[in-house]
Each structure stands twice: as structure tokens, then as C-alpha cells.
Amino acid sequence: MSRSVRLVPALAAVLALTGTACDGGVRGTPGGPGVHDPYFPRAGNGGYDVTHYALTLDYTPAGRRLTGRAVITARATQDLTAFDLDLDGLDVGSVTVEGRDARWNRAGQELTVRPHDDLRDGETFTTTVRYSGTPRTLTDPDGSEEGWLPTADGALGLGEPVGSMAWFPGNHHPSDKATYDITVTVPDGLQAVSNGELTGRSSKGGRTAYTWHTAQPMASYVATVAVGRYDIGRGTGPHGLPLLTAVDPEQAKASEDVLARIPEILDWEESNFGPYPFSSAGAVVDRPGDVRYALETQTRPVFPGAPDTGTLVHELAHQWYGDSVTPRSWRDMWLNEGFATYAEWLYQEDHGGRSAQQTFTDLYDGDDDAIWDFPPARPSGAAHISGSPVYERGAMVLQKIRQKTGDDTFHDIIQGWAAAHRHGTADTAQFTAYVERKAPDKDFGGIWRDWLYGDGRPGRP
């Protein structure tokens, strides 16, 4: 009899609580079903660290059916009798660990896996999950849609904050980054675009498979798959960096001029933020009705129609701040959005627009009280991690640091921060400590107290 039979929930719960091994010994404990994120406590999982995802997907837009196989390579961070994967919806067909059938059960977004043999702390292991069904479009606490979004001619996978669990099982929290290989098979006439570089394309029986490789670590929330009819553009950026854009034909003319600025914008951002952190760049432009927001998907940001220059600057800046240096928890979102918003301010300053200080002053004197609703480093709930204080007031924190340190030290700080945590994760406490080390003769206490963590509008700057 196959050992892949699904555990009845009651038995699974008993085994998970007792930690009983298959041979009757007790050698470990189950991994946690979440990492206790302050806003998404069920997101992610404890007990292991993923190093690589190999995803093989087959999607037919006409029936909205997805068939997938996820091969997940991970390292145990404790002795494990069981572990969880995040997966919302979809039907699981089988699970194996190290090639042996594993028992599993479902409870909400948790897929609990019990391997045939316990896993030792430090052991590297491979889990294979086969699954299928109609992937869901999820609704964020703020009302926006993520997950798997059907489009006019295909679909779009978007993951911030937890939407990627709608189309593949994994450890879906930004604190666990991994490399990726994603193969997507679609009907002939459609393209499948993802992160990183296209490493293979083959056709058979009226379907075409596209294989994409992401060599640098990536958080699952910035993984993407775009299926549809696209005009594919190729070019080069700074230092011969490969560029690939995928544009819905309806958006091609409107996008042409702004996307042609990607090399120049990346060159400017390198001069301000340091070397570009990935091995390729580009963009995906879909129709405005198919997606309603831009997202910094790694190497290839997604846009709802042709972006303006400021939005392009913002999402490309995220390749440094958010994609390479990833927030350790969703409380640290201002380290993404404050930095990317400030990149827009700097770009305006360097290209004949308002100075960053003028933008700061206009916001401070303006009548948009939403900026002061909560501190950027302490959003008031999951629905507000993309609120105005995280963006605009987060950028104002950076301008306050610049006022305090002067331009030279400030640019050392923002470049050094990107370099120090390149391809890693970081939190707000690490950032404030880093700033204080870079400018030990300055007192930043008032900035942290009033601008980063304080409630309401600070006193006149």
C-alpha cells in the first residue's frame, strides 16, 4: 500500500503534537506552521530554510487549470518529525521527501508533511509536491488582489504579501529566500515570462515550454509568472546587462519611449545605490484592467499599462531595496517603499525637478493627513503595510538622515546598506544601528523617536 495516503486530520494532529517517529522513537519536533510575523503570523514556516525551488507548471487559460510539480530543496534548522508548506487552494496529488512517499494533511493554507524518516538538524532534503486545480485570486487585507490573476489572454502570478502560495507550495515569508528554476508550459501562441533569464524553450504537441532561471536568492513574494501574448524586447543595460521586456501589444506604443529609458535609469541608480544586484533586468507591461498596481517582481517589475518615468524609477529602485535587501518581516516594509519613494525624489532632483528637500517640505506643509496616520516603522495593521506613511513618511525619514549627515555620508549610507545586506534580509533595528555606525558623531535619537516611530506629525523640521 502506498504511504502517500492522506492522514485523517485527527491522526495528523496527534502525530504532530507528540512528535512520534515512524519507527516509534522520538527524535525531533514538528516545524512551526508560521514564523510569527507581526502582521501575517501564519505566513512562512519554522524548522527549515529553503535553498531552491524547481517549479514545473502547465497552464491552460481557457479552462484556468494549473498542473504543477514543486521540487523544494531545503535545510533542516532543527530535528524535524514534520514540517509545513504554505499552499492556498489547489489539490495535492502526492508528496515525497527524499524520494519516499510522505504522509500529509491540509488545514487552511497549511500543507503539513510527515516524512518517512525524521530529518536531522542541518540535513539537506528535497520535497516533491504534485498538485493541480484552479489557482485562486486572493484579496489582501487592504482590498487589493494578488495570487493568480486571470487576464484577457492568460494569467499573472503576483505575490505581495502572500499571494505566491496560490500557485506553488513553499515557505512564503520574505525572511526565507531561495534560487529558482521555473518551467511553464502554455498553448502555442502564448508566451510565459518569469524572473531571471530564459534558459530553455521547446515545443511539442501544440504547447510550448519556457524555462527561466533565477540564480540570485529571491523572496517568494517577488516571484512572478506572466502568461499571455506579449511583444518581447531585448537589449542591454549598464555593463552589458541583459534586458528583456514583455509588453501586451495593446500597450506597446504607449510603453515604447519609457521602457527605452531603462538603461539610463539603471545607470543613474547604480551611481546612487551601487552595482545592480542581479544578472538581468527588464519589465512586464500588462493591460490596466488585468492588474491594478505595479509590483517590484525581481529583475522584471510588473506594470498595469505603460508606466510613467517616476513609477519606473520606483520599481527599478526596488531591485536594490526590497528584492536584494529584503525586509525580515512585513513590519519593515518602509525599508522597501521609503527607499523606492526617495529614489523618485532623488531622480527628480537630478533631472531638473524639485529637490528632495522641496518635496519633503511640500509634504510636511500639505493637507494630506494620511501621511501621519501611523509611524512608518510601525504600521497599524496588515491592511496598512502599503499605506502612505510607509511610502512618503518613510522617504521623509531618509531626507531627515540626509539633513543630519550631509550628502557625502548619506550616499555612503544608502550604498553601504545595499552592499552590506546584498541578497539577504534586514530589519529596521539593523538599519538604525547601521546609520549610527556610519555617522557616530551625530545624534539620530530625535529622528528615530519622532519620524520613524513617533505618532502624529512631528514638530516643525
CSV table of C-alpha atoms in Angstrom, one decimal:
chain,number,residue,atom,x,y,z
A,1,MET,CA,0.0,0.0,0.0
A,2,SER,CA,1.3,3.5,-0.9
A,3,ARG,CA,2.5,5.6,2.0
A,4,SER,CA,1.2,8.7,0.3
A,5,VAL,CA,-2.2,8.2,1.7
A,6,ARG,CA,-3.6,11.3,3.3
A,7,LEU,CA,-3.6,11.3,7.1
A,8,VAL,CA,-7.0,11.9,8.6
A,9,PRO,CA,-6.8,15.3,10.4
A,10,ALA,CA,-7.2,13.9,13.9
A,11,LEU,CA,-4.4,11.4,13.5
A,12,ALA,CA,-2.2,14.1,11.9
A,13,ALA,CA,-2.7,16.4,14.8
A,14,VAL,CA,-1.8,13.7,17.3
A,15,LEU,CA,1.3,12.8,15.4
A,16,ALA,CA,2.3,16.5,15.1
A,17,LEU,CA,1.8,17.1,18.8
A,18,THR,CA,3.6,14.0,20.0
A,19,GLY,CA,6.5,14.1,17.5
A,20,THR,CA,6.3,10.3,17.3
A,21,ALA,CA,8.6,9.0,14.6
A,22,CYS,CA,7.6,6.3,12.1
A,23,ASP,CA,9.6,3.7,14.0
A,24,GLY,CA,8.2,4.7,17.3
A,25,GLY,CA,11.2,6.8,18.5
A,26,VAL,CA,11.0,10.4,19.4
A,27,ARG,CA,13.9,12.2,17.7
A,28,GLY,CA,12.6,15.6,16.9
A,29,THR,CA,9.6,18.0,16.9
A,30,PRO,CA,7.4,19.4,14.1
A,31,GLY,CA,8.4,22.6,12.5
A,32,GLY,CA,6.2,25.6,13.2
A,33,PRO,CA,3.2,26.5,11.0
A,34,GLY,CA,4.2,30.2,10.8
A,35,VAL,CA,7.1,32.4,11.7
A,36,HIS,CA,5.1,34.8,13.9
A,37,ASP,CA,5.2,37.7,11.6
A,38,PRO,CA,3.5,40.6,13.4
A,39,TYR,CA,1.0,41.1,10.5
A,40,PHE,CA,0.9,37.7,8.9
A,41,PRO,CA,1.5,35.2,11.7
A,42,ARG,CA,0.6,32.2,9.6
A,43,ALA,CA,3.0,33.1,6.8
A,44,GLY,CA,6.1,31.1,6.4
A,45,ASN,CA,7.1,28.0,8.4
A,46,GLY,CA,9.6,27.1,11.1
A,47,GLY,CA,12.2,24.3,11.2
A,48,TYR,CA,13.8,24.6,7.8
A,49,ASP,CA,15.3,27.0,5.3
A,50,VAL,CA,14.6,26.7,1.5
A,51,THR,CA,17.6,27.0,-0.8
A,52,HIS,CA,16.0,26.2,-4.2
A,53,TYR,CA,12.6,25.9,-5.9
A,54,ALA,CA,12.3,23.9,-9.1
A,55,LEU,CA,8.7,24.6,-10.4
A,56,THR,CA,7.2,22.8,-13.4
A,57,LEU,CA,3.9,24.4,-14.3
A,58,ASP,CA,1.4,23.7,-17.1
A,59,TYR,CA,-1.4,26.2,-17.6
A,60,THR,CA,-4.3,26.4,-20.0
A,61,PRO,CA,-6.1,29.8,-19.8
A,62,ALA,CA,-9.3,28.5,-21.5
A,63,GLY,CA,-10.0,26.3,-18.5
A,64,ARG,CA,-7.9,28.1,-16.0
A,65,ARG,CA,-6.4,24.8,-15.0
A,66,LEU,CA,-2.9,24.7,-13.5
A,67,THR,CA,-0.9,21.5,-13.1
A,68,GLY,CA,2.3,21.8,-11.1
A,69,ARG,CA,5.2,19.9,-9.6
A,70,ALA,CA,7.3,21.7,-7.0
A,71,VAL,CA,10.7,20.3,-6.1
A,72,ILE,CA,11.8,22.1,-2.9
A,73,THR,CA,15.4,21.8,-1.6
A,74,ALA,CA,15.8,22.9,2.0
A,75,ARG,CA,18.0,22.5,5.0
A,76,ALA,CA,16.5,21.5,8.4
A,77,THR,CA,17.3,24.0,11.1
A,78,GLN,CA,16.2,21.6,13.9
A,79,ASP,CA,15.5,17.9,14.2
A,80,LEU,CA,12.2,17.5,12.4
A,81,THR,CA,9.4,15.0,12.6
A,82,ALA,CA,7.1,17.1,10.4
A,83,PHE,CA,7.1,20.4,8.6
A,84,ASP,CA,4.6,22.7,6.9
A,85,LEU,CA,4.4,24.3,3.5
A,86,ASP,CA,2.1,27.2,2.6
A,87,LEU,CA,-0.4,26.4,-0.1
A,88,ASP,CA,-3.8,28.1,-0.5
A,89,GLY,CA,-6.3,26.1,-2.6
A,90,LEU,CA,-5.3,23.6,-5.3
A,91,ASP,CA,-5.5,19.9,-4.9
A,92,VAL,CA,-2.4,17.9,-3.7
A,93,GLY,CA,-1.9,14.6,-5.5
A,94,SER,CA,1.2,13.3,-3.8
A,95,VAL,CA,4.1,14.4,-1.6
A,96,THR,CA,7.6,12.7,-1.4
A,97,VAL,CA,10.5,13.6,0.8
A,98,GLU,CA,13.9,12.3,-0.4
A,99,GLY,CA,12.2,10.2,-2.9
A,100,ARG,CA,10.0,8.3,-0.4
A,101,ASP,CA,6.2,8.7,-0.1
A,102,ALA,CA,5.3,11.1,2.8
A,103,ARG,CA,2.1,11.4,4.7
A,104,TRP,CA,0.4,14.8,4.6
A,105,ASN,CA,-2.7,16.7,5.5
A,106,ARG,CA,-4.3,20.1,4.8
A,107,ALA,CA,-5.6,22.7,7.2
A,108,GLY,CA,-6.3,26.1,5.7
A,109,GLN,CA,-3.2,27.4,4.0
A,110,GLU,CA,-1.0,24.8,5.8
A,111,LEU,CA,0.2,21.6,4.0
A,112,THR,CA,1.7,19.5,6.8
A,113,VAL,CA,4.2,17.0,5.6
A,114,ARG,CA,5.4,14.0,7.7
A,115,PRO,CA,8.4,12.4,6.0
A,116,HIS,CA,9.0,8.7,6.2
A,117,ASP,CA,12.2,9.3,8.2
A,118,ASP,CA,12.8,12.1,10.7
A,119,LEU,CA,15.1,14.9,9.4
A,120,ARG,CA,18.3,15.8,11.3
A,121,ASP,CA,19.2,19.4,12.2
A,122,GLY,CA,21.5,20.6,9.3
A,123,GLU,CA,20.3,17.9,6.9
A,124,THR,CA,19.6,19.0,3.3
A,125,PHE,CA,16.4,17.3,1.9
A,126,THR,CA,14.2,17.5,-1.1
A,127,THR,CA,10.4,17.6,-1.1
A,128,THR,CA,8.4,17.0,-4.2
A,129,VAL,CA,4.7,18.1,-4.3
A,130,ARG,CA,2.4,17.3,-7.2
A,131,TYR,CA,-0.7,19.4,-7.4
A,132,SER,CA,-3.4,20.7,-9.7
A,133,GLY,CA,-6.6,22.7,-9.9
A,134,THR,CA,-7.8,26.3,-10.5
A,135,PRO,CA,-5.5,28.7,-8.7
A,136,ARG,CA,-7.1,31.4,-6.6
A,137,THR,CA,-7.1,35.1,-6.7
A,138,LEU,CA,-6.6,36.2,-3.1
A,139,THR,CA,-7.7,39.5,-1.6
A,140,ASP,CA,-5.2,41.4,0.6
A,141,PRO,CA,-6.3,42.9,3.9
A,142,ASP,CA,-6.1,46.3,2.1
A,143,GLY,CA,-8.6,45.0,-0.6
A,144,SER,CA,-6.1,44.6,-3.5
A,145,GLU,CA,-5.9,41.4,-5.4
A,146,GLU,CA,-2.9,39.0,-5.6
A,147,GLY,CA,-2.2,35.4,-6.2
A,148,TRP,CA,-3.2,34.1,-9.6
A,149,LEU,CA,-4.9,36.8,-11.6
A,150,PRO,CA,-6.7,35.7,-14.9
A,151,THR,CA,-6.0,38.2,-17.6
A,152,ALA,CA,-7.6,38.9,-21.0
A,153,ASP,CA,-5.3,36.4,-22.7
A,154,GLY,CA,-3.6,34.4,-19.9
A,155,ALA,CA,-2.8,34.9,-16.3
A,156,LEU,CA,-0.4,36.8,-14.0
A,157,GLY,CA,1.1,35.5,-10.7
A,158,LEU,CA,1.7,38.2,-8.2
A,159,GLY,CA,2.8,37.5,-4.6
A,160,GLU,CA,2.9,40.5,-2.3
A,161,PRO,CA,2.5,39.8,0.5
A,162,VAL,CA,1.4,36.1,0.5
A,163,GLY,CA,-0.1,35.5,-3.0
A,164,SER,CA,2.5,33.2,-4.3
A,165,MET,CA,1.0,30.4,-2.1
A,166,ALA,CA,-1.9,30.4,-4.5
A,167,TRP,CA,0.3,28.9,-7.3
A,168,PHE,CA,3.1,26.9,-5.6
A,169,PRO,CA,3.7,25.4,-2.2
A,170,GLY,CA,6.6,26.9,-0.2
A,171,ASN,CA,7.9,28.8,2.7
A,172,HIS,CA,6.1,32.0,1.9
A,173,HIS,CA,7.7,34.7,4.1
A,174,PRO,CA,10.3,37.2,3.0
A,175,SER,CA,12.7,36.0,5.6
A,176,ASP,CA,13.4,32.8,3.6
A,177,LYS,CA,14.9,33.5,0.1
A,178,ALA,CA,15.9,30.9,-2.4
A,179,THR,CA,17.1,30.4,-6.0
A,180,TYR,CA,14.5,29.3,-8.6
A,181,ASP,CA,14.1,27.4,-11.8
A,182,ILE,CA,10.6,27.9,-13.3
A,183,THR,CA,9.3,26.0,-16.3
A,184,VAL,CA,5.9,27.0,-17.6
A,185,THR,CA,4.1,25.2,-20.5
A,186,VAL,CA,1.3,27.0,-22.3
A,187,PRO,CA,-0.6,26.6,-25.6
A,188,ASP,CA,1.3,27.6,-28.7
A,189,GLY,CA,0.8,31.3,-29.5
A,190,LEU,CA,1.2,32.4,-25.9
A,191,GLN,CA,4.4,33.3,-24.0
A,192,ALA,CA,5.3,32.5,-20.4
A,193,VAL,CA,7.6,35.1,-18.8
A,194,SER,CA,9.1,34.8,-15.4
A,195,ASN,CA,12.1,36.1,-13.3
A,196,GLY,CA,15.7,35.9,-14.3
A,197,GLU,CA,17.0,34.5,-17.6
A,198,LEU,CA,15.3,32.4,-20.2
A,199,THR,CA,17.4,29.2,-20.4
A,200,GLY,CA,15.2,26.9,-22.5
A,201,ARG,CA,12.3,26.8,-24.9
A,202,SER,CA,10.8,23.8,-26.5
A,203,SER,CA,7.5,22.9,-28.3
A,204,LYS,CA,5.6,19.7,-28.6
A,205,GLY,CA,2.0,18.7,-29.4
A,206,GLY,CA,0.7,22.3,-29.7
A,207,ARG,CA,2.3,23.5,-26.4
A,208,THR,CA,5.5,25.4,-25.7
A,209,ALA,CA,7.6,25.2,-22.5
A,210,TYR,CA,9.6,28.2,-21.3
A,211,THR,CA,12.3,27.7,-18.6
A,212,TRP,CA,13.5,30.6,-16.5
A,213,HIS,CA,16.5,30.6,-14.1
A,214,THR,CA,17.0,32.9,-11.1
A,215,ALA,CA,20.5,32.5,-9.7
A,216,GLN,CA,20.3,35.1,-7.0
A,217,PRO,CA,18.2,34.5,-3.9
A,218,MET,CA,14.6,35.7,-4.3
A,219,ALA,CA,11.7,36.1,-1.8
A,220,SER,CA,8.6,34.2,-3.0
A,221,TYR,CA,6.5,37.4,-2.9
A,222,VAL,CA,8.6,38.8,-5.8
A,223,ALA,CA,8.4,35.7,-7.9
A,224,THR,CA,6.1,36.0,-10.9
A,225,VAL,CA,4.7,34.2,-13.9
A,226,ALA,CA,3.1,36.2,-16.8
A,227,VAL,CA,1.2,34.1,-19.4
A,228,GLY,CA,-0.2,35.8,-22.5
A,229,ARG,CA,0.6,37.3,-25.8
A,230,TYR,CA,3.5,39.7,-25.5
A,231,ASP,CA,5.8,41.7,-27.6
A,232,ILE,CA,9.2,40.6,-26.4
A,233,GLY,CA,12.0,43.2,-26.5
A,234,ARG,CA,15.7,42.5,-25.8
A,235,GLY,CA,18.5,44.9,-25.2
A,236,THR,CA,21.4,45.7,-22.9
A,237,GLY,CA,21.9,47.9,-19.9
A,238,PRO,CA,24.9,49.1,-18.0
A,239,HIS,CA,28.0,46.8,-18.4
A,240,GLY,CA,26.2,44.7,-21.0
A,241,LEU,CA,23.4,43.7,-18.5
A,242,PRO,CA,20.8,41.7,-20.4
A,243,LEU,CA,17.4,43.4,-20.6
A,244,LEU,CA,14.1,41.7,-21.5
A,245,THR,CA,10.7,43.3,-21.7
A,246,ALA,CA,7.3,41.7,-22.3
A,247,VAL,CA,4.6,44.1,-23.3
A,248,ASP,CA,1.0,43.4,-24.1
A,249,PRO,CA,0.6,44.5,-27.8
A,250,GLU,CA,-2.2,47.0,-26.8
A,251,GLN,CA,0.4,48.8,-24.6
A,252,ALA,CA,3.3,48.6,-26.9
A,253,LYS,CA,3.2,52.1,-28.4
A,254,ALA,CA,2.4,53.8,-25.1
A,255,SER,CA,5.3,51.9,-23.4
A,256,GLU,CA,8.0,52.3,-26.1
A,257,ASP,CA,9.6,55.5,-25.0
A,258,VAL,CA,9.5,55.0,-21.2
A,259,LEU,CA,10.9,51.4,-21.4
A,260,ALA,CA,13.7,52.7,-23.7
A,261,ARG,CA,14.9,54.7,-20.6
A,262,ILE,CA,15.6,51.5,-18.5
A,263,PRO,CA,19.3,51.5,-19.3
A,264,GLU,CA,19.7,55.2,-18.4
A,265,ILE,CA,17.7,54.8,-15.2
A,266,LEU,CA,19.7,51.7,-14.1
A,267,ASP,CA,22.9,53.6,-14.8
A,268,TRP,CA,21.7,56.5,-12.7
A,269,GLU,CA,20.6,54.2,-9.9
A,270,GLU,CA,23.9,52.4,-9.9
A,271,SER,CA,25.6,55.7,-9.4
A,272,ASN,CA,23.4,56.3,-6.3
A,273,PHE,CA,22.8,52.8,-4.9
A,274,GLY,CA,25.8,50.8,-6.0
A,275,PRO,CA,26.2,48.0,-8.5
A,276,TYR,CA,23.0,46.5,-9.9
A,277,PRO,CA,22.4,43.3,-7.8
A,278,PHE,CA,21.1,40.9,-10.4
A,279,SER,CA,22.2,39.3,-13.7
A,280,SER,CA,19.3,40.6,-15.8
A,281,ALA,CA,16.6,43.3,-15.8
A,282,GLY,CA,13.5,44.3,-17.7
A,283,ALA,CA,9.8,44.7,-17.2
A,284,VAL,CA,6.4,43.2,-17.9
A,285,VAL,CA,3.6,45.5,-19.0
A,286,ASP,CA,0.1,44.2,-19.0
A,287,ARG,CA,-3.3,45.8,-19.6
A,288,PRO,CA,-4.6,48.2,-16.9
A,289,GLY,CA,-7.7,46.1,-16.5
A,290,ASP,CA,-5.7,42.9,-15.9
A,291,VAL,CA,-3.7,44.2,-12.9
A,292,ARG,CA,-4.3,47.4,-10.9
A,293,TYR,CA,-0.9,48.1,-9.4
A,294,ALA,CA,2.8,48.0,-10.2
A,295,LEU,CA,4.9,45.4,-8.3
A,296,GLU,CA,8.7,45.0,-8.0
A,297,THR,CA,8.9,41.4,-9.1
A,298,GLN,CA,12.6,40.5,-9.1
A,299,THR,CA,14.5,41.5,-12.2
A,300,ARG,CA,11.3,42.2,-14.1
A,301,PRO,CA,8.8,44.5,-12.5
A,302,VAL,CA,5.1,44.3,-13.5
A,303,PHE,CA,3.2,47.3,-14.6
A,304,PRO,CA,-0.6,47.9,-15.2
A,305,GLY,CA,-0.2,49.6,-18.5
A,306,ALA,CA,2.6,51.9,-19.6
A,307,PRO,CA,4.4,53.3,-16.5
A,308,ASP,CA,5.4,56.9,-16.2
A,309,THR,CA,9.1,57.6,-15.5
A,310,GLY,CA,8.6,58.1,-11.8
A,311,THR,CA,6.9,54.7,-11.4
A,312,LEU,CA,9.7,53.0,-13.5
A,313,VAL,CA,12.4,54.6,-11.3
A,314,HIS,CA,10.5,53.5,-8.2
A,315,GLU,CA,10.1,49.8,-9.2
A,316,LEU,CA,13.6,49.5,-10.5
A,317,ALA,CA,15.0,51.0,-7.3
A,318,HIS,CA,13.2,48.1,-5.5
A,319,GLN,CA,15.8,45.8,-7.1
A,320,TRP,CA,18.2,47.1,-4.5
A,321,TYR,CA,15.8,47.9,-1.7
A,322,GLY,CA,13.2,45.1,-1.3
A,323,ASP,CA,14.4,42.5,-3.8
A,324,SER,CA,18.1,42.3,-3.0
A,325,VAL,CA,17.8,43.7,0.6
A,326,THR,CA,14.5,42.1,1.6
A,327,PRO,CA,12.6,43.0,4.8
A,328,ARG,CA,12.9,40.5,7.6
A,329,SER,CA,9.2,40.9,8.4
A,330,TRP,CA,6.3,42.8,7.0
A,331,ARG,CA,6.7,45.4,9.7
A,332,ASP,CA,9.9,46.5,7.9
A,333,MET,CA,8.1,47.5,4.6
A,334,TRP,CA,9.2,51.1,4.9
A,335,LEU,CA,12.8,49.8,4.1
A,336,ASN,CA,11.3,48.9,0.7
A,337,GLU,CA,8.8,51.6,0.0
A,338,GLY,CA,10.5,54.5,1.8
A,339,PHE,CA,13.7,53.9,-0.2
A,340,ALA,CA,12.0,53.5,-3.5
A,341,THR,CA,9.9,56.6,-3.0
A,342,TYR,CA,13.1,58.5,-2.1
A,343,ALA,CA,14.6,57.3,-5.3
A,344,GLU,CA,11.9,59.1,-7.1
A,345,TRP,CA,12.7,62.3,-5.2
A,346,LEU,CA,16.4,62.0,-6.0
A,347,TYR,CA,15.7,61.3,-9.7
A,348,GLN,CA,13.6,64.5,-9.9
A,349,GLU,CA,16.3,66.5,-8.1
A,350,ASP,CA,19.0,65.3,-10.6
A,351,HIS,CA,16.8,65.8,-13.7
A,352,GLY,CA,15.6,69.4,-13.3
A,353,GLY,CA,12.7,68.8,-11.0
A,354,ARG,CA,12.1,69.7,-7.4
A,355,SER,CA,14.8,69.0,-4.9
A,356,ALA,CA,14.3,66.2,-2.3
A,357,GLN,CA,14.1,68.9,0.3
A,358,GLN,CA,11.4,70.8,-1.6
A,359,THR,CA,9.4,67.6,-1.9
A,360,PHE,CA,9.8,67.0,1.8
A,361,THR,CA,8.7,70.5,2.7
A,362,ASP,CA,5.6,70.3,0.4
A,363,LEU,CA,4.5,67.1,2.1
A,364,TYR,CA,5.1,68.4,5.5
A,365,ASP,CA,3.1,71.6,4.8
A,366,GLY,CA,0.4,69.8,2.7
A,367,ASP,CA,-3.1,68.8,3.8
A,368,ASP,CA,-2.7,65.0,3.3
A,369,ASP,CA,-3.2,64.0,6.9
A,370,ALA,CA,-2.9,60.3,5.9
A,371,ILE,CA,0.9,60.7,6.0
A,372,TRP,CA,0.7,61.0,9.8
A,373,ASP,CA,-1.8,58.2,10.4
A,374,PHE,CA,0.9,55.9,11.9
A,375,PRO,CA,4.7,55.7,12.2
A,376,PRO,CA,6.4,54.2,9.1
A,377,ALA,CA,8.2,51.6,11.2
A,378,ARG,CA,5.1,50.5,13.0
A,379,PRO,CA,2.1,50.2,10.6
A,380,SER,CA,-1.2,49.9,12.4
A,381,GLY,CA,-2.1,46.6,10.9
A,382,ALA,CA,-1.8,44.2,7.9
A,383,ALA,CA,-4.2,46.4,5.9
A,384,HIS,CA,-1.7,49.3,6.2
A,385,ILE,CA,1.7,47.9,5.3
A,386,SER,CA,1.4,49.7,1.9
A,387,GLY,CA,-0.1,52.9,3.4
A,388,SER,CA,1.0,56.4,2.8
A,389,PRO,CA,3.2,56.7,5.9
A,390,VAL,CA,5.3,53.7,4.7
A,391,TYR,CA,6.0,55.4,1.4
A,392,GLU,CA,6.0,59.2,1.9
A,393,ARG,CA,6.9,59.4,5.6
A,394,GLY,CA,9.4,56.6,5.1
A,395,ALA,CA,11.1,58.7,2.4
A,396,MET,CA,10.9,61.7,4.8
A,397,VAL,CA,13.0,59.7,7.3
A,398,LEU,CA,15.7,59.3,4.7
A,399,GLN,CA,15.7,63.0,4.0
A,400,LYS,CA,16.0,63.8,7.7
A,401,ILE,CA,19.1,61.5,7.8
A,402,ARG,CA,20.5,63.4,4.8
A,403,GLN,CA,19.9,66.7,6.6
A,404,LYS,CA,21.8,65.4,9.6
A,405,THR,CA,24.7,63.8,7.8
A,406,GLY,CA,25.3,65.8,4.7
A,407,ASP,CA,25.2,64.4,1.1
A,408,ASP,CA,28.5,62.5,1.1
A,409,THR,CA,27.9,60.5,4.2
A,410,PHE,CA,24.2,60.0,3.2
A,411,HIS,CA,25.2,58.4,-0.1
A,412,ASP,CA,27.7,56.3,1.7
A,413,ILE,CA,24.9,55.1,4.0
A,414,ILE,CA,22.4,54.2,1.2
A,415,GLN,CA,25.1,52.5,-0.9
A,416,GLY,CA,26.7,50.7,2.0
A,417,TRP,CA,23.3,49.5,3.3
A,418,ALA,CA,22.5,47.9,-0.1
A,419,ALA,CA,26.0,46.3,-0.2
A,420,ALA,CA,26.0,45.1,3.4
A,421,HIS,CA,22.8,43.1,3.0
A,422,ARG,CA,23.0,42.3,-0.6
A,423,HIS,CA,20.8,39.2,-1.4
A,424,GLY,CA,19.9,39.0,2.3
A,425,THR,CA,17.3,40.2,4.7
A,426,ALA,CA,17.3,43.0,7.2
A,427,ASP,CA,15.1,44.9,9.7
A,428,THR,CA,14.6,48.4,10.9
A,429,ALA,CA,16.8,48.0,14.1
A,430,GLN,CA,19.7,46.9,11.9
A,431,PHE,CA,19.2,49.9,9.7
A,432,THR,CA,19.2,52.4,12.5
A,433,ALA,CA,22.3,50.8,14.0
A,434,TYR,CA,24.0,50.9,10.6
A,435,VAL,CA,23.3,54.6,10.3
A,436,GLU,CA,24.6,55.3,13.7
A,437,ARG,CA,27.8,53.4,12.9
A,438,LYS,CA,28.4,55.3,9.7
A,439,ALA,CA,27.9,58.7,11.4
A,440,PRO,CA,29.0,58.1,15.1
A,441,ASP,CA,29.3,61.9,15.7
A,442,LYS,CA,25.7,62.5,15.0
A,443,ASP,CA,22.7,62.1,17.3
A,444,PHE,CA,19.8,60.4,15.5
A,445,GLY,CA,17.6,59.9,18.6
A,446,GLY,CA,15.2,62.5,17.6
A,447,ILE,CA,14.7,61.2,14.1
A,448,TRP,CA,14.1,57.7,15.3
A,449,ARG,CA,11.7,58.9,18.1
A,450,ASP,CA,9.7,61.5,16.1
A,451,TRP,CA,9.9,60.5,12.5
A,452,LEU,CA,10.4,56.7,12.4
A,453,TYR,CA,8.5,55.5,15.5
A,454,GLY,CA,6.5,58.6,16.6
A,455,ASP,CA,2.8,59.1,16.3
A,456,GLY,CA,1.4,62.1,14.5
A,457,ARG,CA,3.1,65.0,12.7
A,458,PRO,CA,6.5,65.8,14.3
A,459,GLY,CA,7.3,69.4,15.2
A,460,ARG,CA,8.4,71.8,12.6
A,461,PRO,CA,11.6,70.4,10.9
